Amino acid sequence: MRYNALWLALAISGALTACSPADKASTNAATQSSDTATTAALLPEFNKRLDIYYNVDLTADLSGLNVKQRQMLGKLIDASKVMDDLFWRQAFGENKAEFLAKLPEGKVRQFADINYGPWDRLKGDEAFLTGYAEKPAGAQFYPADMTKAEFEGAELADKTGLYSVIQRNSSGELVSVPYSVTYKTELEATAKLLTEASLLSEDKEFANYLQLRAQALLTDNYQQSDFAWMAMKNNPIELVLGPIETYEDQLFGYRAAFEAYVLIKDLSWSEKLAKYAATLPALQVGLPVADAYKTETPGGDADLNAYDVVYYAGHSNAGSKTIAINLPNDEQVQLEKGTRRLQLKNAMQAKFEHIMQPIANLLITPEQRKHVTFNAFFNNTMFHEVAHGLGIKNTINGNGTVRQALKEYASALEEGKADILGLYMITQLMQQGMLDEGVLEDYYTTFMAGIFRSVRFGASSAHGTANMIRFNYFAEQGAFVRNDDGTYKVDYEKMQQAMTSLSELILTLQGDGNYAGVSALVADKGIIKAQLAADLARLAAADIPVDVVFNQGKKVLGLN
């Protein structure tokens, strides 16, 4: 990455204080000039953005897999590729091959491939190619000419559903169409691959999950397969696949996007994580918020495991790459069975080595840099995922689920909750002697360095917005100071106090389903102010990558 530091400071501070996704009408369609198909070119100001991703070969040790397991792995990757194609349709709409073919080979084409379209996902979804307007907040989930007011006033089935697209019928009225109908051909092909893979599985629970997931793709009923996924304990190969997260729908946060991960379980790391799953009920009781906001009890079957990921597809592969997973999202499954937390160790290691450590060496005060460790990064990330299962899923005042009540802000606030509660739980476990890896200063300092890493994801990312809010809140509370030399020093006592008060604020906003309150919080603190923008520009000037991009697939894994 080699781009002008002053430009970044000005551009990012301006772009991220502009209107939020909530203010964008769905009519901001991906309109194109008449000659876009043959003349799309990189906008000059994005020349220096083409190197913000660090290339990493996505590999894992497959020596323990037998012939059938290797064959199954290949089919799971093939199924994931279909998810990738479907996400292109959901996010952009143009045919992927035709779109990429009209771009120059090399960095421009790769950048468009990474971003799944002509918008820079780590720069507020700004268009980086000529001929393209602002990215629609609703992506391709809603008609291009639909306004928020029209949708909110319409009476239609599955209005807030996860697994349907909104279209217009022959009379111009809004209607919902199930994914199983809209994407019928692709989903049938994926279901066939999953069924074939299930016949190769020597683990009965995994085979059952694959068969149920195949059925779910054809029926839009994913709950039974989610329960089956929770029941798996011993499968060495793992698959996460389907329409899962709602981040891509920035208009309402209702519709789920297709994605996939293919993973190999790290048995030794998973074994040492298992003990933390049993702490969830007690951690829920101890949350720093009034009792009304923690009456729900996390499911008792939740577990923690470490994996090497060997393939990303769709939403999980677009822009910034996920390094940990907390699923399923179904609120009923979470309450009855809990969730599974998957730590993607090899991806995490790549980000720590090539991004986190260089950031710490530039922005963390020298005497505290020793406290930025991979162990703390791993555990901070792990307990972030644990924290998704805590708090409350249903509002306390009859406003439905938190997701439905907070609409397009739900994802950003949920990520903010998970970040801050993860650190809160680490603090509690260390004080109780249940977490004996490193010292508390490691976790707080690594957490601070992690804010600088994630805030660079920008306003179009739920994680980026969550980190902006936390940075500004911590600054107001004195949780850190900025030294004269431009480095940051953590005040551990004040950070702990700020962590507790921010946890209470977020949990309360969620439990109340307080849309107006969250909107005000995002407007006030979900921005990058001038000083932080200047410091982020220093990271750019030092050629520190913003994120990673993977060389992946069967050939990289030696499966051919």
XYZ file of C-alpha atoms in Angstrom:
560
model
C 0.000 0.000 0.000
C 1.433 3.282 -1.086
C -0.987 6.188 -1.129
C -0.807 9.825 -0.151
C -1.198 10.403 3.577
C -2.729 13.881 3.279
C -5.317 12.642 0.789
C -6.405 9.857 3.156
C -6.683 12.210 6.113
C -8.958 14.571 4.212
C -10.943 11.977 2.303
C -11.680 9.569 5.134
C -12.707 12.301 7.576
C -15.030 13.809 4.979
C -16.484 10.592 3.683
C -17.229 9.117 7.079
C -18.972 12.194 8.448
C -21.353 12.194 5.488
C -24.827 10.688 5.513
C -25.181 7.288 7.074
C -26.525 4.281 5.160
C -29.831 4.931 6.879
C -30.169 8.219 4.997
C -29.472 6.770 1.553
C -32.585 6.191 -0.502
C -32.697 2.921 -2.317
C -32.959 5.004 -5.493
C -29.168 5.492 -5.367
C -28.904 2.744 -7.914
C -25.787 1.535 -9.652
C -26.645 3.636 -12.664
C -24.175 3.500 -15.486
C -23.323 5.702 -18.411
C -24.261 4.305 -21.802
C -20.664 3.412 -22.636
C -19.717 1.885 -19.242
C -19.631 -1.611 -20.696
C -16.583 -0.749 -22.787
C -14.930 2.210 -21.064
C -15.042 1.632 -17.287
C -11.724 2.807 -15.880
C -10.122 3.441 -12.502
C -10.725 6.903 -11.095
C -7.302 8.590 -10.669
C -7.704 9.194 -6.937
C -7.889 5.439 -6.358
C -4.513 4.634 -7.934
C -2.874 4.416 -4.517
C -5.689 2.244 -3.090
C -4.832 -0.769 -5.205
C -2.169 -2.055 -2.796
C -4.093 -1.936 0.495
C -4.469 -5.744 0.615
C -1.635 -8.125 1.526
C -1.604 -11.386 -0.444
C -1.557 -14.587 1.612
C -1.672 -18.227 0.454
C -4.572 -19.848 2.279
C -3.286 -23.297 3.176
C -3.586 -25.862 5.942
C -2.136 -29.212 6.931
C -4.256 -31.801 5.113
C -1.967 -34.744 5.880
C -4.498 -36.194 8.324
C -7.256 -36.421 5.706
C -7.951 -39.640 3.818
C -8.976 -39.950 0.156
C -12.725 -39.636 0.818
C -12.230 -36.579 3.008
C -10.120 -34.903 0.326
C -12.817 -35.621 -2.247
C -15.433 -34.214 0.098
C -13.316 -31.105 0.618
C -13.275 -30.537 -3.136
C -17.072 -30.748 -3.366
C -17.474 -28.323 -0.465
C -15.222 -25.838 -2.239
C -17.250 -26.264 -5.436
C -20.453 -25.594 -3.479
C -18.842 -22.511 -1.951
C -18.049 -21.156 -5.400
C -21.772 -21.115 -6.163
C -22.318 -19.031 -3.012
C -19.674 -16.664 -4.342
C -21.536 -16.217 -7.626
C -24.819 -15.628 -5.807
C -23.265 -12.957 -3.619
C -22.050 -11.136 -6.730
C -25.688 -11.001 -7.851
C -26.902 -9.791 -4.453
C -24.201 -7.161 -4.007
C -23.796 -5.845 -7.538
C -26.115 -7.396 -10.103
C -23.879 -7.362 -13.169
C -22.478 -10.623 -14.488
C -19.132 -11.147 -12.748
C -17.208 -12.507 -15.751
C -18.462 -9.807 -18.111
C -17.794 -7.048 -15.579
C -14.225 -8.142 -14.839
C -13.442 -8.790 -18.499
C -13.995 -5.141 -19.403
C -11.388 -4.013 -16.873
C -7.628 -3.950 -17.484
C -5.810 -7.051 -16.308
C -3.739 -6.700 -13.163
C -4.354 -4.574 -10.083
C -7.544 -2.838 -11.220
C -9.272 -6.100 -12.063
C -8.064 -7.722 -8.824
C -9.304 -4.743 -6.787
C -12.739 -5.026 -8.383
C -12.731 -8.773 -7.701
C -11.860 -8.216 -4.032
C -14.652 -5.649 -3.673
C -17.276 -7.661 -5.597
C -18.079 -4.713 -7.787
C -17.071 -1.106 -8.510
C -17.301 0.206 -4.926
C -14.416 0.344 -2.441
C -15.720 -1.518 0.606
C -13.028 -0.124 2.897
C -13.623 3.488 1.862
C -17.301 3.976 2.572
C -18.382 2.100 -0.580
C -17.180 4.902 -2.850
C -17.210 4.101 -6.571
C -13.656 3.610 -7.847
C -14.570 3.089 -11.503
C -15.915 5.605 -14.005
C -19.547 5.248 -15.009
C -20.869 4.032 -11.662
C -22.956 6.022 -9.204
C -23.256 5.544 -5.456
C -23.791 1.996 -4.246
C -27.461 1.364 -3.357
C -27.871 1.004 0.392
C -30.167 -1.936 -0.229
C -27.753 -3.574 -2.687
C -29.835 -5.780 -5.017
C -32.293 -6.892 -2.347
C -34.844 -4.197 -3.285
C -36.012 -2.475 -6.506
C -33.709 0.360 -7.574
C -36.581 2.859 -7.607
C -37.990 1.914 -4.194
C -37.819 4.406 -1.339
C -37.718 3.540 2.348
C -41.090 5.224 2.825
C -42.700 3.105 0.121
C -41.375 -0.082 1.659
C -42.425 0.851 5.182
C -45.935 1.678 3.982
C -46.373 -1.471 1.919
C -48.272 -4.552 3.027
C -46.480 -7.663 1.797
C -45.593 -11.117 2.995
C -42.204 -11.783 4.609
C -41.593 -8.057 4.818
C -38.644 -8.291 7.203
C -37.606 -11.797 6.224
C -34.035 -12.961 5.886
C -34.507 -15.140 2.821
C -36.495 -13.180 0.234
C -35.890 -10.346 -2.217
C -38.308 -7.490 -2.786
C -39.400 -7.013 -6.392
C -42.209 -5.359 -8.333
C -45.024 -7.392 -9.889
C -46.617 -6.649 -13.262
C -48.743 -3.963 -11.615
C -45.723 -2.232 -10.106
C -46.564 -3.321 -6.565
C -43.888 -4.513 -4.135
C -43.823 -8.266 -3.560
C -41.416 -10.606 -1.773
C -39.928 -13.536 -3.678
C -38.190 -16.358 -1.741
C -34.509 -16.999 -2.364
C -35.395 -20.579 -3.305
C -37.345 -19.158 -6.252
C -35.091 -16.253 -7.204
C -31.907 -18.346 -7.170
C -33.505 -21.732 -7.917
C -30.980 -23.059 -10.446
C -27.895 -22.172 -8.401
C -29.352 -23.442 -5.129
C -30.346 -26.752 -6.702
C -26.765 -27.169 -7.946
C -25.404 -26.376 -4.469
C -27.816 -28.799 -2.804
C -26.651 -31.547 -5.164
C -23.001 -30.912 -4.255
C -23.788 -30.949 -0.521
C -25.695 -34.204 -0.874
C -22.789 -35.772 -2.747
C -20.400 -34.540 -0.073
C -22.577 -36.050 2.663
C -22.152 -39.484 1.078
C -18.382 -39.129 1.440
C -18.503 -38.061 5.088
C -17.454 -40.634 7.676
C -18.898 -38.464 10.438
C -22.650 -39.152 10.688
C -23.467 -35.823 12.353
C -21.682 -33.883 9.626
C -23.386 -35.948 6.910
C -26.754 -35.211 8.508
C -25.987 -31.504 8.616
C -24.989 -31.443 4.938
C -28.210 -33.195 3.942
C -30.362 -30.851 6.014
C -28.498 -27.817 4.709
C -29.108 -29.006 1.166
C -32.852 -29.199 1.918
C -32.778 -25.761 3.539
C -31.391 -24.151 0.399
C -34.438 -25.441 -1.489
C -37.063 -24.518 1.122
C -35.717 -21.351 2.820
C -36.177 -23.102 6.167
C -32.750 -23.155 7.805
C -33.625 -23.746 11.442
C -33.472 -27.535 11.428
C -30.054 -27.480 9.763
C -28.920 -24.893 12.333
C -29.877 -27.271 15.144
C -28.005 -30.071 13.341
C -24.966 -27.821 12.999
C -25.027 -27.198 16.748
C -25.031 -30.971 17.369
C -21.737 -31.590 15.539
C -18.760 -32.110 17.832
C -16.175 -34.403 16.252
C -16.079 -33.600 12.530
C -12.522 -32.694 11.382
C -13.867 -30.823 8.337
C -16.297 -27.943 8.812
C -18.603 -26.023 6.490
C -20.492 -22.779 6.994
C -22.655 -22.075 3.941
C -25.831 -20.238 3.034
C -27.510 -16.852 3.387
C -26.255 -15.832 6.816
C -25.297 -12.235 7.704
C -27.380 -9.129 6.973
C -24.564 -6.545 6.789
C -24.926 -6.124 3.006
C -28.478 -4.809 3.433
C -27.581 -1.324 4.658
C -31.061 -0.021 3.923
C -32.855 -2.063 6.603
C -30.505 -4.833 7.735
C -33.163 -7.472 7.021
C -31.895 -9.550 4.077
C -29.159 -12.187 4.441
C -26.270 -12.495 2.004
C -24.776 -15.715 0.660
C -21.353 -16.785 1.895
C -19.304 -19.857 2.741
C -16.280 -21.029 4.709
C -14.561 -24.397 4.369
C -12.452 -25.212 7.433
C -10.188 -27.793 9.047
C -10.448 -28.191 12.831
C -7.314 -27.631 14.918
C -7.871 -30.250 17.594
C -5.122 -29.147 19.997
C -6.193 -25.494 20.074
C -9.871 -26.442 20.278
C -9.243 -28.605 23.339
C -7.807 -25.727 25.342
C -10.750 -23.489 24.447
C -13.461 -25.930 25.504
C -13.377 -24.948 29.183
C -14.651 -21.420 28.486
C -18.017 -22.511 27.075
C -19.221 -23.496 30.545
C -18.722 -19.943 31.841
C -21.454 -18.379 29.667
C -24.438 -18.556 32.084
C -22.416 -16.996 34.903
C -21.036 -14.320 32.609
C -24.584 -13.451 31.509
C -25.685 -12.991 35.117
C -22.711 -10.737 35.803
C -23.192 -8.358 32.875
C -22.921 -4.682 33.945
C -26.536 -3.748 33.218
C -29.892 -3.786 35.002
C -31.442 -7.237 35.479
C -34.216 -6.590 32.947
C -31.604 -6.544 30.176
C -30.097 -9.951 30.951
C -33.080 -12.171 31.699
C -32.419 -14.468 28.722
C -30.242 -17.484 29.407
C -27.624 -18.520 26.840
C -27.972 -22.072 25.539
C -25.855 -24.623 27.361
C -24.467 -26.389 24.273
C -22.302 -23.488 23.112
C -18.735 -24.418 22.245
C -15.453 -22.844 21.153
C -13.146 -24.285 18.528
C -10.124 -23.248 16.485
C -9.845 -23.891 12.753
C -7.665 -23.308 9.753
C -9.866 -21.905 7.027
C -9.111 -23.169 3.526
C -11.750 -21.341 1.473
C -13.755 -18.125 1.740
C -16.669 -17.261 -0.562
C -19.264 -14.559 -0.981
C -19.886 -12.043 1.764
C -17.122 -13.402 4.004
C -14.599 -12.839 1.211
C -15.676 -9.315 0.222
C -13.344 -6.547 1.347
C -12.149 -7.210 4.895
C -11.875 -10.900 5.763
C -13.605 -12.473 8.748
C -11.290 -14.054 11.344
C -13.901 -15.513 13.698
C -17.494 -16.699 13.440
C -20.361 -16.854 15.924
C -23.354 -18.788 14.602
C -26.179 -19.557 14.106
C -27.970 -16.205 14.074
C -31.412 -17.744 14.635
C -32.548 -16.307 17.978
C -34.526 -19.428 18.947
C -31.560 -21.720 18.289
C -29.319 -19.400 20.308
C -31.660 -19.441 23.297
C -32.173 -23.231 23.209
C -28.710 -24.431 22.198
C -26.396 -21.426 22.330
C -23.935 -20.770 19.541
C -20.689 -22.129 18.171
C -17.633 -19.893 18.022
C -15.136 -20.685 15.299
C -11.726 -19.024 15.539
C -9.975 -18.929 12.155
C -6.431 -19.272 13.405
C -4.431 -19.134 10.184
C -6.297 -16.069 8.913
C -5.899 -14.456 12.327
C -2.163 -15.150 12.329
C -1.783 -13.531 8.895
C -3.535 -10.358 10.037
C -1.557 -10.190 13.267
C 1.832 -10.541 11.579
C 1.259 -8.274 8.604
C -1.114 -5.667 10.055
C -1.463 -5.636 13.856
C 2.226 -5.713 14.766
C 3.205 -2.999 12.257
C 0.331 -0.820 13.541
C 1.489 -1.283 17.148
C 5.064 -0.413 16.230
C 3.866 2.889 14.808
C 0.983 3.980 17.028
C 1.425 2.327 20.453
C 3.798 3.943 22.942
C 7.127 2.017 23.015
C 6.889 0.850 26.632
C 3.505 -0.821 25.986
C 4.303 -2.534 22.667
C 5.424 -5.698 24.455
C 1.785 -6.112 25.493
C 0.581 -6.508 21.889
C 0.625 -10.306 21.514
C -0.957 -12.906 19.246
C -2.327 -14.732 22.286
C -4.195 -11.579 23.373
C -5.358 -10.930 19.797
C -6.659 -14.493 19.549
C -8.481 -14.345 22.893
C -9.900 -10.856 22.290
C -11.306 -12.143 19.015
C -12.586 -15.347 20.618
C -14.419 -13.567 23.423
C -15.834 -11.099 20.917
C -17.608 -14.092 19.401
C -18.612 -15.402 22.832
C -20.169 -12.028 23.587
C -22.517 -12.282 20.618
C -24.354 -14.961 22.614
C -24.773 -12.726 25.652
C -27.069 -9.813 26.370
C -30.557 -9.865 24.930
C -32.053 -11.008 21.628
C -35.606 -9.752 22.173
C -36.470 -6.237 23.306
C -37.936 -5.859 26.774
C -40.813 -3.610 25.662
C -42.507 -5.629 22.943
C -40.663 -4.098 19.993
C -39.747 -7.514 18.591
C -36.199 -8.763 18.187
C -33.285 -6.386 18.606
C -32.421 -6.921 14.932
C -35.885 -5.874 13.780
C -36.127 -2.902 16.148
C -32.729 -1.378 15.306
C -32.954 -2.079 11.547
C -29.870 -0.905 9.646
C -28.057 -0.018 12.887
C -28.479 -3.470 14.428
C -25.294 -4.964 12.977
C -22.988 -2.105 13.955
C -24.320 -1.983 17.526
C -24.120 -5.771 17.843
C -20.470 -5.719 16.744
C -19.793 -2.925 19.232
C -21.443 -4.968 21.971
C -19.386 -8.032 21.136
C -16.117 -6.101 21.131
C -16.630 -4.370 24.467
C -18.281 -7.299 26.255
C -15.511 -9.592 25.052
C -12.985 -7.408 26.855
C -15.280 -7.223 29.883
C -15.450 -11.019 30.078
C -11.675 -11.374 29.760
C -11.307 -8.965 32.664
C -13.759 -10.934 34.784
C -12.179 -14.312 33.988
C -8.676 -13.069 34.741
C -9.808 -11.610 38.047
C -11.406 -14.975 38.881
C -8.240 -16.860 37.934
C -9.971 -18.736 35.123
C -7.869 -17.177 32.361
C -4.163 -17.477 33.045
C -2.646 -16.644 29.670
C -0.622 -13.433 29.723
C -1.467 -10.399 31.826
C -4.439 -8.050 31.682
C -2.287 -5.306 30.148
C -1.760 -7.570 27.115
C -5.470 -7.673 26.389
C -6.108 -3.958 26.876
C -3.124 -2.838 24.783
C -3.855 -5.351 22.014
C -7.491 -4.203 22.116
C -6.331 -0.622 21.564
C -4.147 -1.623 18.612
C -7.103 -3.590 17.280
C -9.235 -0.428 17.167
C -6.760 1.153 14.761
C -6.862 -1.976 12.619
C -10.638 -2.290 12.411
C -11.555 1.387 12.138
C -9.795 1.411 8.769
C -12.602 -0.785 7.409
C -14.711 2.359 7.075
C -18.315 3.395 7.576
C -19.781 0.787 5.226
C -18.527 -1.943 7.579
C -20.421 -2.727 10.782
C -17.071 -3.497 12.424
C -15.614 -0.194 11.229
C -18.519 1.838 12.604
C -18.384 -0.031 15.924
C -14.699 0.815 16.305
C -15.256 4.497 15.492
C -17.874 4.680 18.244
C -15.592 2.943 20.730
C -12.539 5.068 19.891
C -14.455 8.322 20.398
C -16.120 7.065 23.567
C -12.775 5.940 25.008
C -11.213 9.297 24.099
C -13.943 11.164 25.992
C -13.467 8.896 29.025
C -9.665 9.298 29.080
C -9.055 5.589 28.411
C -5.925 6.549 26.477
C -3.734 9.575 25.858
C -1.996 10.619 22.671
C 1.647 11.440 23.296
C 3.525 14.305 21.674
C 5.333 11.816 19.433
C 2.027 10.638 17.944
C 1.848 7.348 19.857
C -1.001 6.269 22.114
C -0.709 5.156 25.726
C -3.458 3.138 27.402
C -4.653 4.217 30.846
C -5.615 0.758 32.085
C -7.780 1.891 34.997
C -9.780 4.396 32.953
C -10.132 1.937 30.071
C -11.690 -0.574 32.444
C -14.147 2.066 33.664
C -15.003 3.112 30.104
C -15.422 -0.537 29.093
C -17.988 -1.068 31.853
C -20.014 2.072 31.151
C -20.052 1.515 27.387
C -21.195 -2.077 27.934
C -24.146 -0.825 29.969
C -25.030 1.804 27.358
C -25.049 -0.639 24.441
C -26.951 -3.369 26.276
C -29.595 -0.848 27.314
C -30.017 0.526 23.798
C -30.437 -2.995 22.475
C -32.882 -4.104 25.146
C -35.029 -1.021 24.604
C -34.865 -1.390 20.834
C -34.034 2.327 20.931
C -33.656 3.148 17.231
C -33.476 6.912 17.818
C -30.876 6.490 20.544
C -28.645 4.294 18.406
C -29.028 6.665 15.467
C -27.864 9.539 17.676
C -24.920 7.484 18.971
C -23.774 6.667 15.446
C -24.157 10.282 14.312
C -22.184 11.568 17.290
C -19.444 8.954 17.614
C -19.531 6.804 14.485
C -17.160 9.163 12.684
C -13.429 9.532 12.193
C -12.306 12.906 13.480
C -9.354 14.898 12.139
C -6.657 13.658 14.537
C -7.486 9.991 14.074
C -7.709 10.487 10.304
C -4.215 11.952 10.332
C -2.887 9.018 12.341
C -4.529 6.525 9.997
C -2.863 8.389 7.154
C 0.473 7.666 8.823
C -0.328 3.959 8.598
C -0.948 4.431 4.894
C 2.296 6.322 4.412
C 4.130 3.467 6.163
C 2.687 0.972 3.640
C 0.855 -0.999 6.346
C -1.877 -3.070 4.653
C -5.487 -2.488 5.567
C -6.435 -6.139 5.167
C -5.475 -9.400 3.490
C -6.559 -11.125 0.287
C -6.225 -14.870 -0.147
C -4.786 -17.011 -2.889
C -7.077 -19.983 -2.355
C -8.699 -22.999 -3.903
C -8.107 -26.644 -4.721
C -4.879 -25.966 -6.591
C -3.366 -24.027 -3.669
C -4.332 -26.899 -1.348
C -2.889 -29.531 -3.679
C -6.290 -31.175 -4.174
C -5.872 -31.395 -7.914
